[in-house]
Tab-separated table of C-alpha atoms in Angstrom:
chain	number	residue	atom	x	y	z
A	1	MET	CA	6.284	17.340	-29.601
A	2	THR	CA	2.693	16.289	-28.878
A	3	GLU	CA	0.058	18.805	-29.856
A	4	ASN	CA	-2.132	19.812	-26.911
A	5	LEU	CA	-5.524	21.099	-27.976
A	6	GLY	CA	-8.674	21.934	-26.101
A	7	GLU	CA	-11.870	20.226	-27.147
A	8	GLY	CA	-13.624	22.199	-29.844
A	9	SER	CA	-10.324	23.410	-31.348
A	10	LEU	CA	-9.383	20.161	-33.070
A	11	SER	CA	-9.331	20.315	-36.857
A	12	ARG	CA	-11.557	17.955	-38.833
A	13	GLU	CA	-8.473	15.957	-39.846
A	14	LYS	CA	-7.427	15.544	-36.201
A	15	VAL	CA	-10.950	14.505	-35.253
A	16	ASN	CA	-11.058	11.874	-38.015
A	17	ILE	CA	-7.640	10.502	-37.058
A	18	SER	CA	-8.677	10.360	-33.416
A	19	ILE	CA	-11.931	8.551	-34.217
A	20	ILE	CA	-10.109	5.932	-36.321
A	21	ILE	CA	-7.534	5.277	-33.588
A	22	LEU	CA	-10.175	5.200	-30.865
A	23	GLY	CA	-12.309	2.879	-33.003
A	24	MET	CA	-9.418	0.429	-33.204
A	25	MET	CA	-9.017	0.651	-29.436
A	26	PHE	CA	-12.699	-0.009	-28.776
A	27	PHE	CA	-12.529	-3.040	-31.088
A	28	VAL	CA	-9.660	-4.412	-28.999
A	29	PHE	CA	-11.568	-3.644	-25.776
A	30	GLY	CA	-14.485	-5.666	-27.065
A	31	PHE	CA	-12.503	-8.615	-28.346
A	32	VAL	CA	-10.549	-9.036	-25.115
A	33	SER	CA	-13.433	-8.302	-22.739
A	34	TRP	CA	-16.091	-10.517	-24.300
A	35	LEU	CA	-13.774	-13.513	-24.477
A	36	ASN	CA	-14.810	-13.995	-20.858
A	37	SER	CA	-18.181	-15.324	-21.997
A	38	ILE	CA	-16.470	-18.432	-23.435
A	39	LEU	CA	-13.669	-18.584	-20.850
A	40	ILE	CA	-16.173	-18.968	-17.989
A	41	PRO	CA	-17.723	-22.279	-19.142
A	42	PHE	CA	-14.356	-23.457	-20.535
A	43	PHE	CA	-12.557	-22.941	-17.217
A	44	LYS	CA	-15.560	-24.376	-15.369
A	45	ILE	CA	-14.957	-27.672	-17.173
A	46	ALA	CA	-11.157	-27.654	-17.435
A	47	CYS	CA	-10.513	-26.478	-13.847
A	48	GLU	CA	-13.524	-28.293	-12.298
A	49	LEU	CA	-15.312	-25.260	-10.863
A	50	ASN	CA	-18.816	-24.474	-9.616
A	51	ASN	CA	-20.793	-21.438	-10.838
A	52	PHE	CA	-19.513	-19.093	-8.113
A	53	GLN	CA	-15.876	-20.070	-8.720
A	54	SER	CA	-16.179	-19.797	-12.500
A	55	TYR	CA	-17.366	-16.178	-12.282
A	56	PHE	CA	-14.060	-15.216	-10.682
A	57	VAL	CA	-13.034	-14.862	-14.348
A	58	THR	CA	-15.043	-11.642	-14.559
A	59	PHE	CA	-14.146	-10.671	-10.991
A	60	ALA	CA	-10.389	-10.865	-11.615
A	61	PHE	CA	-10.700	-9.141	-14.985
A	62	TYR	CA	-12.777	-6.167	-13.860
A	63	ILE	CA	-11.852	-5.606	-10.211
A	64	SER	CA	-8.653	-4.005	-11.504
A	65	TYR	CA	-10.804	-1.087	-12.705
A	66	PHE	CA	-11.683	-0.287	-9.096
A	67	PHE	CA	-8.070	-0.099	-7.973
A	68	LEU	CA	-6.435	1.315	-11.099
A	69	SER	CA	-8.857	3.902	-12.470
A	70	VAL	CA	-7.856	6.840	-10.264
A	71	PRO	CA	-4.104	6.051	-10.526
A	72	SER	CA	-4.686	5.801	-14.293
A	73	ALA	CA	-6.007	9.369	-14.341
A	74	TYR	CA	-2.845	10.628	-12.645
A	75	LEU	CA	-0.713	8.492	-14.963
A	76	LEU	CA	-2.410	9.998	-18.017
A	77	LYS	CA	-1.961	13.484	-16.564
A	78	LYS	CA	1.772	12.800	-16.277
A	79	THR	CA	2.366	10.919	-19.547
A	80	GLY	CA	-0.396	12.270	-21.777
A	81	PHE	CA	-2.971	10.188	-23.596
A	82	LYS	CA	-0.729	8.644	-26.253
A	83	LYS	CA	2.072	7.320	-24.036
A	84	GLY	CA	-0.441	6.187	-21.425
A	85	ILE	CA	-2.408	4.227	-24.035
A	86	SER	CA	0.783	2.530	-25.262
A	87	LEU	CA	1.624	1.526	-21.701
A	88	GLY	CA	-1.884	0.107	-21.291
A	89	PHE	CA	-1.421	-2.159	-24.312
A	90	ILE	CA	1.957	-3.376	-23.025
A	91	ILE	CA	0.428	-4.288	-19.648
A	92	MET	CA	-2.339	-6.182	-21.456
A	93	ALA	CA	0.316	-8.094	-23.405
A	94	ALA	CA	2.011	-9.092	-20.143
A	95	GLY	CA	-1.309	-10.457	-18.900
A	96	ALA	CA	-1.751	-12.496	-22.081
A	97	PHE	CA	1.682	-14.070	-21.641
A	98	ILE	CA	0.789	-15.099	-18.053
A	99	PHE	CA	-1.742	-17.507	-19.593
A	100	ILE	CA	1.131	-19.645	-20.898
A	101	PRO	CA	2.496	-20.918	-17.535
A	102	ALA	CA	-1.053	-20.992	-16.162
A	103	ALA	CA	-2.086	-23.394	-18.947
A	104	LEU	CA	1.048	-25.527	-18.662
A	105	TYR	CA	0.296	-26.272	-14.998
A	106	ARG	CA	-3.541	-25.883	-15.093
A	107	MET	CA	-3.462	-23.343	-12.277
A	108	TYR	CA	-6.717	-21.378	-12.085
A	109	PRO	CA	-5.305	-18.708	-9.684
A	110	VAL	CA	-2.522	-17.961	-12.197
A	111	PHE	CA	-5.117	-17.568	-14.958
A	112	LEU	CA	-6.917	-15.113	-12.704
A	113	SER	CA	-3.702	-13.128	-12.187
A	114	GLY	CA	-3.321	-12.933	-15.972
A	115	LEU	CA	-6.885	-11.698	-16.306
A	116	PHE	CA	-6.268	-9.109	-13.577
A	117	THR	CA	-3.191	-7.881	-15.460
A	118	ILE	CA	-5.114	-7.610	-18.732
A	119	GLY	CA	-7.824	-5.714	-16.858
A	120	THR	CA	-5.195	-3.354	-15.444
A	121	GLY	CA	-4.078	-2.408	-18.947
A	122	LEU	CA	-7.681	-1.981	-20.036
A	123	ALA	CA	-8.372	0.304	-17.058
A	124	ILE	CA	-5.720	2.696	-18.383
A	125	LEU	CA	-7.105	2.502	-21.913
A	126	GLN	CA	-10.717	3.021	-20.818
A	127	THR	CA	-9.772	5.976	-18.604
A	128	ALA	CA	-8.220	7.612	-21.656
A	129	ALA	CA	-10.684	6.618	-24.360
A	130	ASN	CA	-14.091	7.341	-22.817
A	131	PRO	CA	-13.626	11.022	-21.900
A	132	PHE	CA	-11.715	11.472	-25.164
A	133	ILE	CA	-14.631	10.334	-27.336
A	134	THR	CA	-17.140	12.158	-25.098
A	135	LEU	CA	-15.337	15.492	-25.473
A	136	LEU	CA	-14.404	15.093	-29.143
A	137	GLY	CA	-17.325	17.213	-30.296
A	138	PRO	CA	-20.647	18.696	-29.140
A	139	LYS	CA	-22.117	17.312	-25.917
A	140	GLU	CA	-25.522	16.838	-27.588
A	141	SER	CA	-24.116	14.277	-30.030
A	142	ALA	CA	-21.804	12.487	-27.582
A	143	ALA	CA	-24.123	9.474	-27.443
A	144	ARG	CA	-23.862	9.168	-31.220
A	145	ARG	CA	-20.051	9.086	-31.153
A	146	ILE	CA	-20.059	6.634	-28.252
A	147	SER	CA	-22.533	4.472	-30.200
A	148	ILE	CA	-20.110	4.247	-33.125
A	149	MET	CA	-17.417	3.080	-30.720
A	150	GLY	CA	-19.917	0.694	-29.181
A	151	ILE	CA	-20.627	-0.929	-32.548
A	152	LEU	CA	-16.928	-1.677	-32.953
A	153	ASN	CA	-16.694	-2.899	-29.348
A	154	LYS	CA	-19.704	-5.190	-29.565
A	155	GLY	CA	-18.859	-6.258	-33.111
A	156	ALA	CA	-15.575	-7.556	-31.749
A	157	GLY	CA	-17.554	-9.168	-28.946
A	158	ILE	CA	-19.661	-11.068	-31.476
A	159	LEU	CA	-16.550	-12.419	-33.157
A	160	ALA	CA	-14.494	-13.130	-30.032
A	161	PRO	CA	-16.294	-16.171	-28.537
A	162	ILE	CA	-16.887	-17.687	-31.990
A	163	ILE	CA	-13.255	-17.319	-33.108
A	164	PHE	CA	-11.851	-18.372	-29.747
A	165	ALA	CA	-14.185	-21.377	-29.563
A	166	ALA	CA	-13.080	-22.383	-33.062
A	167	LEU	CA	-9.463	-22.300	-31.869
A	168	ILE	CA	-9.880	-24.222	-28.606
A	169	LEU	CA	-12.918	-26.469	-29.100
A	170	ARG	CA	-13.241	-29.526	-31.315
A	171	SER	CA	-16.231	-31.324	-32.770
A	172	THR	CA	-15.529	-34.322	-30.479
A	173	ASP	CA	-15.500	-32.236	-27.289
A	174	SER	CA	-19.164	-32.809	-26.478
A	175	GLU	CA	-18.377	-36.502	-26.030
A	176	LEU	CA	-15.217	-35.649	-24.064
A	177	PHE	CA	-17.161	-33.397	-21.685
A	178	ARG	CA	-19.693	-36.195	-21.152
A	179	LEU	CA	-16.989	-38.743	-20.345
A	180	ILE	CA	-14.790	-36.615	-18.053
A	181	PRO	CA	-16.874	-37.233	-14.873
A	182	THR	CA	-16.592	-41.008	-15.415
A	183	MET	CA	-12.793	-41.057	-15.863
A	184	GLY	CA	-10.247	-42.159	-13.292
A	185	GLU	CA	-8.091	-39.468	-11.710
A	186	ALA	CA	-5.002	-39.994	-13.885
A	187	GLU	CA	-6.976	-40.230	-17.115
A	188	LYS	CA	-9.061	-37.189	-16.184
A	189	ASP	CA	-5.984	-35.121	-15.309
A	190	ASN	CA	-4.426	-35.932	-18.681
A	191	ALA	CA	-7.625	-35.028	-20.522
A	192	LEU	CA	-8.057	-31.747	-18.643
A	193	ASP	CA	-4.372	-30.830	-19.080
A	194	GLU	CA	-4.686	-31.332	-22.836
A	195	LEU	CA	-7.889	-29.293	-22.876
A	196	ILE	CA	-6.538	-26.289	-20.960
A	197	ARG	CA	-3.296	-26.118	-22.946
A	198	ARG	CA	-5.250	-25.246	-26.064
A	199	VAL	CA	-5.302	-21.608	-24.892
A	200	ILE	CA	-1.503	-21.254	-25.082
A	201	TRP	CA	-1.124	-20.381	-28.762
A	202	PRO	CA	-4.090	-17.976	-28.949
A	203	TYR	CA	-2.791	-15.948	-26.001
A	204	PHE	CA	0.810	-16.139	-27.214
A	205	ILE	CA	-0.286	-14.554	-30.504
A	206	ALA	CA	-2.503	-12.060	-28.644
A	207	GLY	CA	0.437	-10.911	-26.518
A	208	PHE	CA	2.598	-10.026	-29.503
A	209	THR	CA	-0.352	-8.403	-31.265
A	210	LEU	CA	-0.884	-6.116	-28.262
A	211	ILE	CA	2.802	-5.168	-28.267
A	212	GLY	CA	2.429	-4.261	-31.940
A	213	LEU	CA	-0.562	-2.055	-31.116
A	214	ALA	CA	1.402	-0.326	-28.350
A	215	THR	CA	4.149	0.488	-30.830
A	216	ALA	CA	1.677	1.745	-33.431
A	217	ILE	CA	-0.025	4.067	-30.928
A	218	TRP	CA	3.327	5.423	-29.701
A	219	PHE	CA	4.199	6.606	-33.229
A	220	SER	CA	0.646	7.617	-34.203
A	221	PRO	CA	-0.533	11.242	-34.669
A	222	LEU	CA	-3.110	10.911	-31.873
A	223	PRO	CA	-3.514	14.424	-30.393
A	224	GLU	CA	-3.985	15.461	-26.775
A	225	ILE	CA	-7.211	16.971	-25.503
A	226	ASN	CA	-7.018	19.466	-22.674
A	227	THR	CA	-9.646	18.534	-20.073
A	228	ASP	CA	-8.188	20.650	-17.281
A	229	ARG	CA	-10.032	23.855	-18.052
A	230	ASP	CA	-12.641	25.266	-15.708
A	231	GLU	CA	-15.421	25.546	-18.280
A	232	GLY	CA	-18.797	24.321	-17.122
A	233	ILE	CA	-18.410	25.589	-13.544
A	234	SER	CA	-19.747	28.991	-12.666
A	235	ALA	CA	-17.593	31.450	-10.736
A	236	GLU	CA	-19.740	30.947	-7.640
A	237	GLU	CA	-19.563	27.160	-7.844
A	238	PHE	CA	-15.822	27.214	-8.495
A	239	LYS	CA	-15.252	28.850	-5.099
A	240	THR	CA	-17.050	26.048	-3.248
A	241	LYS	CA	-16.263	22.948	-5.309
A	242	ASN	CA	-12.751	21.671	-4.936
A	243	ASN	CA	-13.157	17.892	-5.298
A	244	ILE	CA	-15.205	15.461	-7.377
A	245	PHE	CA	-17.296	14.305	-4.428
A	246	GLN	CA	-19.060	17.670	-4.478
A	247	PHE	CA	-20.794	16.703	-7.746
A	248	PRO	CA	-23.749	14.454	-6.819
A	249	HIS	CA	-24.679	13.791	-10.439
A	250	LEU	CA	-21.169	12.415	-11.019
A	251	ILE	CA	-21.153	10.165	-7.939
A	252	MET	CA	-24.607	8.824	-8.737
A	253	GLY	CA	-23.530	8.446	-12.360
A	254	ALA	CA	-20.578	6.284	-11.290
A	255	ILE	CA	-22.990	4.099	-9.299
A	256	ALA	CA	-25.187	3.909	-12.394
A	257	ILE	CA	-22.196	2.780	-14.483
A	258	PHE	CA	-21.388	0.162	-11.805
A	259	LEU	CA	-24.900	-1.282	-12.072
A	260	HIS	CA	-25.180	-0.933	-15.848
A	261	VAL	CA	-21.979	-2.782	-16.717
A	262	GLY	CA	-22.882	-5.469	-14.187
A	263	THR	CA	-26.228	-6.052	-15.877
A	264	GLN	CA	-24.543	-6.085	-19.279
A	265	VAL	CA	-21.954	-8.681	-18.272
A	266	ILE	CA	-24.570	-10.841	-16.547
A	267	ALA	CA	-26.666	-10.822	-19.736
A	268	ILE	CA	-23.699	-11.867	-21.889
A	269	ASP	CA	-21.434	-13.956	-19.666
A	270	THR	CA	-24.164	-16.065	-18.030
A	271	VAL	CA	-26.182	-16.884	-21.132
A	272	ILE	CA	-23.977	-19.826	-22.206
A	273	ASN	CA	-24.370	-21.551	-18.840
A	274	TYR	CA	-28.098	-20.802	-18.910
A	275	ALA	CA	-28.321	-22.331	-22.407
A	276	THR	CA	-26.429	-25.470	-21.393
A	277	SER	CA	-28.886	-25.912	-18.501
A	278	MET	CA	-31.518	-26.351	-21.255
A	279	GLN	CA	-29.670	-29.394	-22.641
A	280	LEU	CA	-27.719	-27.518	-25.305
A	281	THR	CA	-24.067	-28.445	-25.767
A	282	LEU	CA	-21.282	-25.895	-25.257
A	283	LEU	CA	-20.640	-25.977	-29.012
A	284	GLU	CA	-24.271	-24.942	-29.590
A	285	ALA	CA	-24.506	-22.477	-26.705
A	286	LYS	CA	-21.366	-20.561	-27.729
A	287	PHE	CA	-23.436	-18.465	-30.169
A	288	PHE	CA	-25.783	-16.949	-27.580
A	289	PRO	CA	-23.437	-14.123	-26.480
A	290	SER	CA	-23.189	-13.158	-30.152
A	291	TYR	CA	-26.984	-12.963	-30.412
A	292	THR	CA	-27.055	-10.712	-27.354
A	293	LEU	CA	-24.326	-8.461	-28.734
A	294	SER	CA	-26.023	-8.329	-32.142
A	295	LEU	CA	-29.083	-6.801	-30.501
A	296	THR	CA	-26.784	-4.337	-28.738
A	297	ILE	CA	-25.379	-3.288	-32.106
A	298	LEU	CA	-28.921	-2.916	-33.438
A	299	GLY	CA	-29.579	-0.509	-30.575
A	300	TYR	CA	-26.430	1.430	-31.420
A	301	LEU	CA	-27.425	1.722	-35.070
A	302	LEU	CA	-30.848	3.038	-34.109
A	303	GLY	CA	-29.157	5.482	-31.731
A	304	ILE	CA	-26.864	6.774	-34.462
A	305	THR	CA	-29.850	7.182	-36.794
A	306	LEU	CA	-32.244	8.820	-34.339
A	307	ILE	CA	-30.008	10.836	-31.965
A	308	PRO	CA	-30.240	13.824	-31.699
A	309	LYS	CA	-32.379	14.744	-34.744
A	310	ILE	CA	-35.469	12.687	-33.912
A	311	VAL	CA	-35.118	11.794	-30.237
A	312	SER	CA	-32.822	13.030	-27.464
A	313	GLN	CA	-30.177	10.786	-25.955
A	314	LEU	CA	-31.853	11.346	-22.571
A	315	ASN	CA	-35.194	9.928	-23.726
A	316	VAL	CA	-33.434	6.951	-25.307
A	317	LEU	CA	-31.687	6.317	-21.984
A	318	ARG	CA	-35.016	6.431	-20.171
A	319	PHE	CA	-36.593	3.987	-22.633
A	320	CYS	CA	-33.704	1.516	-22.289
A	321	THR	CA	-33.806	1.484	-18.483
A	322	VAL	CA	-37.563	0.866	-18.398
A	323	LEU	CA	-37.169	-1.872	-21.023
A	324	GLY	CA	-34.539	-3.514	-18.800
A	325	ILE	CA	-37.025	-3.646	-15.919
A	326	CYS	CA	-39.678	-5.257	-18.145
A	327	LEU	CA	-37.296	-7.855	-19.606
A	328	THR	CA	-36.013	-8.841	-16.155
A	329	LEU	CA	-39.563	-9.580	-15.016
A	330	LEU	CA	-40.170	-11.598	-18.184
A	331	ILE	CA	-37.006	-13.655	-17.583
A	332	VAL	CA	-38.057	-14.769	-14.105
A	333	PHE	CA	-41.789	-15.186	-14.742
A	334	SER	CA	-42.156	-16.373	-18.352
A	335	LYS	CA	-42.177	-20.107	-19.101
A	336	GLY	CA	-42.697	-22.227	-22.170
A	337	THR	CA	-40.659	-24.078	-24.772
A	338	VAL	CA	-39.959	-22.366	-28.091
A	339	ASN	CA	-37.939	-23.265	-31.173
A	340	ILE	CA	-35.965	-20.254	-32.454
A	341	PHE	CA	-33.010	-20.513	-34.858
A	342	GLY	CA	-33.193	-24.278	-34.438
A	343	TYR	CA	-32.701	-24.142	-30.645
A	344	GLN	CA	-35.434	-25.730	-28.529
A	345	THR	CA	-35.226	-23.808	-25.269
A	346	ASP	CA	-37.288	-22.126	-22.608
A	347	ILE	CA	-38.515	-18.743	-23.853
A	348	SER	CA	-36.847	-16.964	-20.934
A	349	ILE	CA	-33.395	-17.283	-22.516
A	350	TRP	CA	-34.514	-15.067	-25.395
A	351	PHE	CA	-35.464	-12.359	-22.925
A	352	VAL	CA	-31.905	-12.633	-21.539
A	353	VAL	CA	-30.653	-12.207	-25.115
A	354	SER	CA	-32.998	-9.208	-25.541
A	355	LEU	CA	-31.243	-7.445	-22.663
A	356	GLY	CA	-28.567	-6.710	-25.262
A	357	PHE	CA	-30.956	-4.224	-26.854
A	358	ALA	CA	-32.043	-2.738	-23.499
A	359	ASN	CA	-28.407	-2.205	-22.505
A	360	SER	CA	-27.332	-0.747	-25.840
A	361	MET	CA	-27.755	2.990	-25.214
A	362	VAL	CA	-27.362	3.120	-21.429
A	363	TRP	CA	-23.581	3.578	-21.404
A	364	ALA	CA	-23.733	6.256	-24.092
A	365	GLY	CA	-26.498	8.083	-22.237
A	366	LEU	CA	-24.850	8.000	-18.815
A	367	TRP	CA	-21.442	9.463	-19.707
A	368	PRO	CA	-22.559	12.903	-20.965
A	369	LEU	CA	-24.932	13.313	-17.999
A	370	ALA	CA	-22.316	12.367	-15.416
A	371	LEU	CA	-19.463	14.445	-16.907
A	372	ASP	CA	-21.608	17.507	-17.536
A	373	GLY	CA	-20.150	20.668	-15.990
A	374	LEU	CA	-17.076	19.083	-14.359
A	375	GLY	CA	-14.567	21.417	-16.014
A	376	LYS	CA	-11.080	20.765	-14.632
A	377	PHE	CA	-12.404	17.727	-12.745
A	378	THR	CA	-13.234	15.911	-15.990
A	379	LYS	CA	-10.237	13.525	-16.026
A	380	LEU	CA	-10.665	12.562	-12.377
A	381	GLY	CA	-14.417	12.331	-12.845
A	382	ALA	CA	-13.871	10.025	-15.815
A	383	SER	CA	-11.580	7.838	-13.718
A	384	LEU	CA	-14.314	7.570	-11.090
A	385	MET	CA	-16.716	6.480	-13.822
A	386	ILE	CA	-14.205	3.865	-14.966
A	387	MET	CA	-14.016	2.619	-11.360
A	388	GLY	CA	-17.674	1.842	-11.853
A	389	LEU	CA	-16.636	-0.874	-14.285
A	390	SER	CA	-15.840	-2.943	-11.199
A	391	GLY	CA	-19.557	-3.713	-11.357
A	392	ASN	CA	-18.469	-6.227	-13.992
A	393	ALA	CA	-16.517	-7.948	-11.227
A	394	ILE	CA	-19.023	-7.831	-8.373
A	395	LEU	CA	-22.464	-8.421	-9.892
A	396	PRO	CA	-21.626	-11.647	-11.792
A	397	GLN	CA	-20.302	-13.025	-8.484
A	398	VAL	CA	-23.615	-12.118	-6.855
A	399	TYR	CA	-25.403	-13.840	-9.720
A	400	GLY	CA	-23.167	-16.926	-9.365
A	401	TYR	CA	-23.861	-17.143	-5.627
A	402	PHE	CA	-27.619	-17.098	-6.131
A	403	ALA	CA	-27.330	-19.471	-9.114
A	404	ASP	CA	-25.697	-22.067	-6.840
A	405	ALA	CA	-28.039	-21.340	-3.922
A	406	TYR	CA	-31.299	-21.264	-5.919
A	407	SER	CA	-31.287	-21.631	-9.706
A	408	LEU	CA	-29.825	-20.034	-12.813
A	409	ARG	CA	-33.191	-18.469	-13.604
A	410	ASP	CA	-33.939	-17.134	-10.115
A	411	ALA	CA	-30.486	-15.567	-9.963
A	412	TYR	CA	-31.595	-13.088	-12.633
A	413	TRP	CA	-33.588	-11.300	-9.915
A	414	VAL	CA	-30.338	-9.434	-9.161
A	415	LEU	CA	-30.965	-7.393	-12.313
A	416	LEU	CA	-34.176	-5.786	-11.065
A	417	PRO	CA	-32.771	-3.360	-8.444
A	418	CYS	CA	-30.035	-2.430	-10.929
A	419	TYR	CA	-32.496	-1.357	-13.617
A	420	LEU	CA	-34.694	0.409	-11.070
A	421	TYR	CA	-31.745	2.576	-9.997
A	422	LEU	CA	-30.778	3.243	-13.612
A	423	ALA	CA	-34.314	4.428	-14.307
A	424	PHE	CA	-34.161	6.704	-11.250
A	425	TYR	CA	-30.921	8.282	-12.494
A	426	ALA	CA	-32.280	8.728	-16.018
A	427	PHE	CA	-35.485	10.409	-14.840
A	428	ALA	CA	-34.268	12.384	-11.811
A	429	GLY	CA	-30.828	11.588	-10.405
A	430	TYR	CA	-28.784	13.355	-13.074
A	431	ARG	CA	-30.456	16.679	-12.179
A	432	ILE	CA	-29.193	16.680	-8.575
A	433	ARG	CA	-26.269	19.125	-8.344
A	434	ARG	CA	-26.120	19.597	-4.555
A	435	TRP	CA	-26.212	16.939	-1.832
A	436	VAL	CA	-28.271	19.254	0.352
A	437	GLN	CA	-30.551	21.753	-1.342
A	438	ARG	CA	-30.377	25.291	-0.011
A	439	ILE	CA	-33.528	26.588	1.647
A	440	LYS	CA	-34.231	30.135	0.532
């Protein structure tokens, strides 16, 4: 029988077991999610896509969060965390196996259906994992725990494009990519078919690995946390608040998550295309997402070191949002060639990379603020926050549209209103607890 404990009553052993299991989950989240940064340019070549079409990779992957997050909350309520997490991994495995027929027939829509299925499984896992790690200890140190998970997530993200590129790309591919536009139709089809079928074995192995993880979680000692209590809501408020839409700080927090994850994915998933526009090959550009994620990990490490003893998680959040505004302006206005790490590029790409640091502590800062005082609405509130991950689907599409209409650099203007809103929430929005203030 699964043990059902309220937060704060977990033993140290249970907490440690939970953190280890959740750490493994966040590593998987990162590895699967940040593969998109290499899949986008790979599919762009193999399936002959423009920028807007190629960013349907992120759209298909993350739009599932919008549709599945609330149902995931009810599923977890019915099954409990452990069984729900196992089901999430099985659904992800099914999505990985869909890549096999998609690659055999080079059908981009089928690839997108596989990505949507993987995203569906991740929506269940994220709905379980994020409130779990937030509530697994004092609220004041939630950002620190989330930062530890973030290091594992982004560490996997650093490895994912490099490992995947090593599996599907060859040293001769730069010449192949140069010759493809000059080939006849039959020769080009054969070359592109051979190229796209390289993903079959990696996703075949991934599918069985995910099934193994589902089995391991099912038999693990992962405990349940009771989030259905009414703590955090005063007796007076409890009489008047009977749904999550009566918590303005939560609704605005979900919007903040929507914008934050969109800016994060734009910074990571567009940087390869931006690098190749500066005459770098795909084999050279594949490292740029890893540079971005490395700076994110640096931010996490500083957060773990400084929060909450030296600086509050709120002030760190405020700093990161303002830094995002500054870096966005530098991306669109700065010009000049630099040579860094052996890459001769426009300096603006390094400001895109630096967004990894600006984004590092935003997620960890937003969750405790948005979930504060929800009591029995915590699970549903968390699912609303996970719906915000659909920003990963929408904002890269907006970027892709403007990249085709104007330029890859000018398209980064879409980041500015996002960071402005995030700064508003960090400085003022989280304090709003009523939609209409009472006049006394």
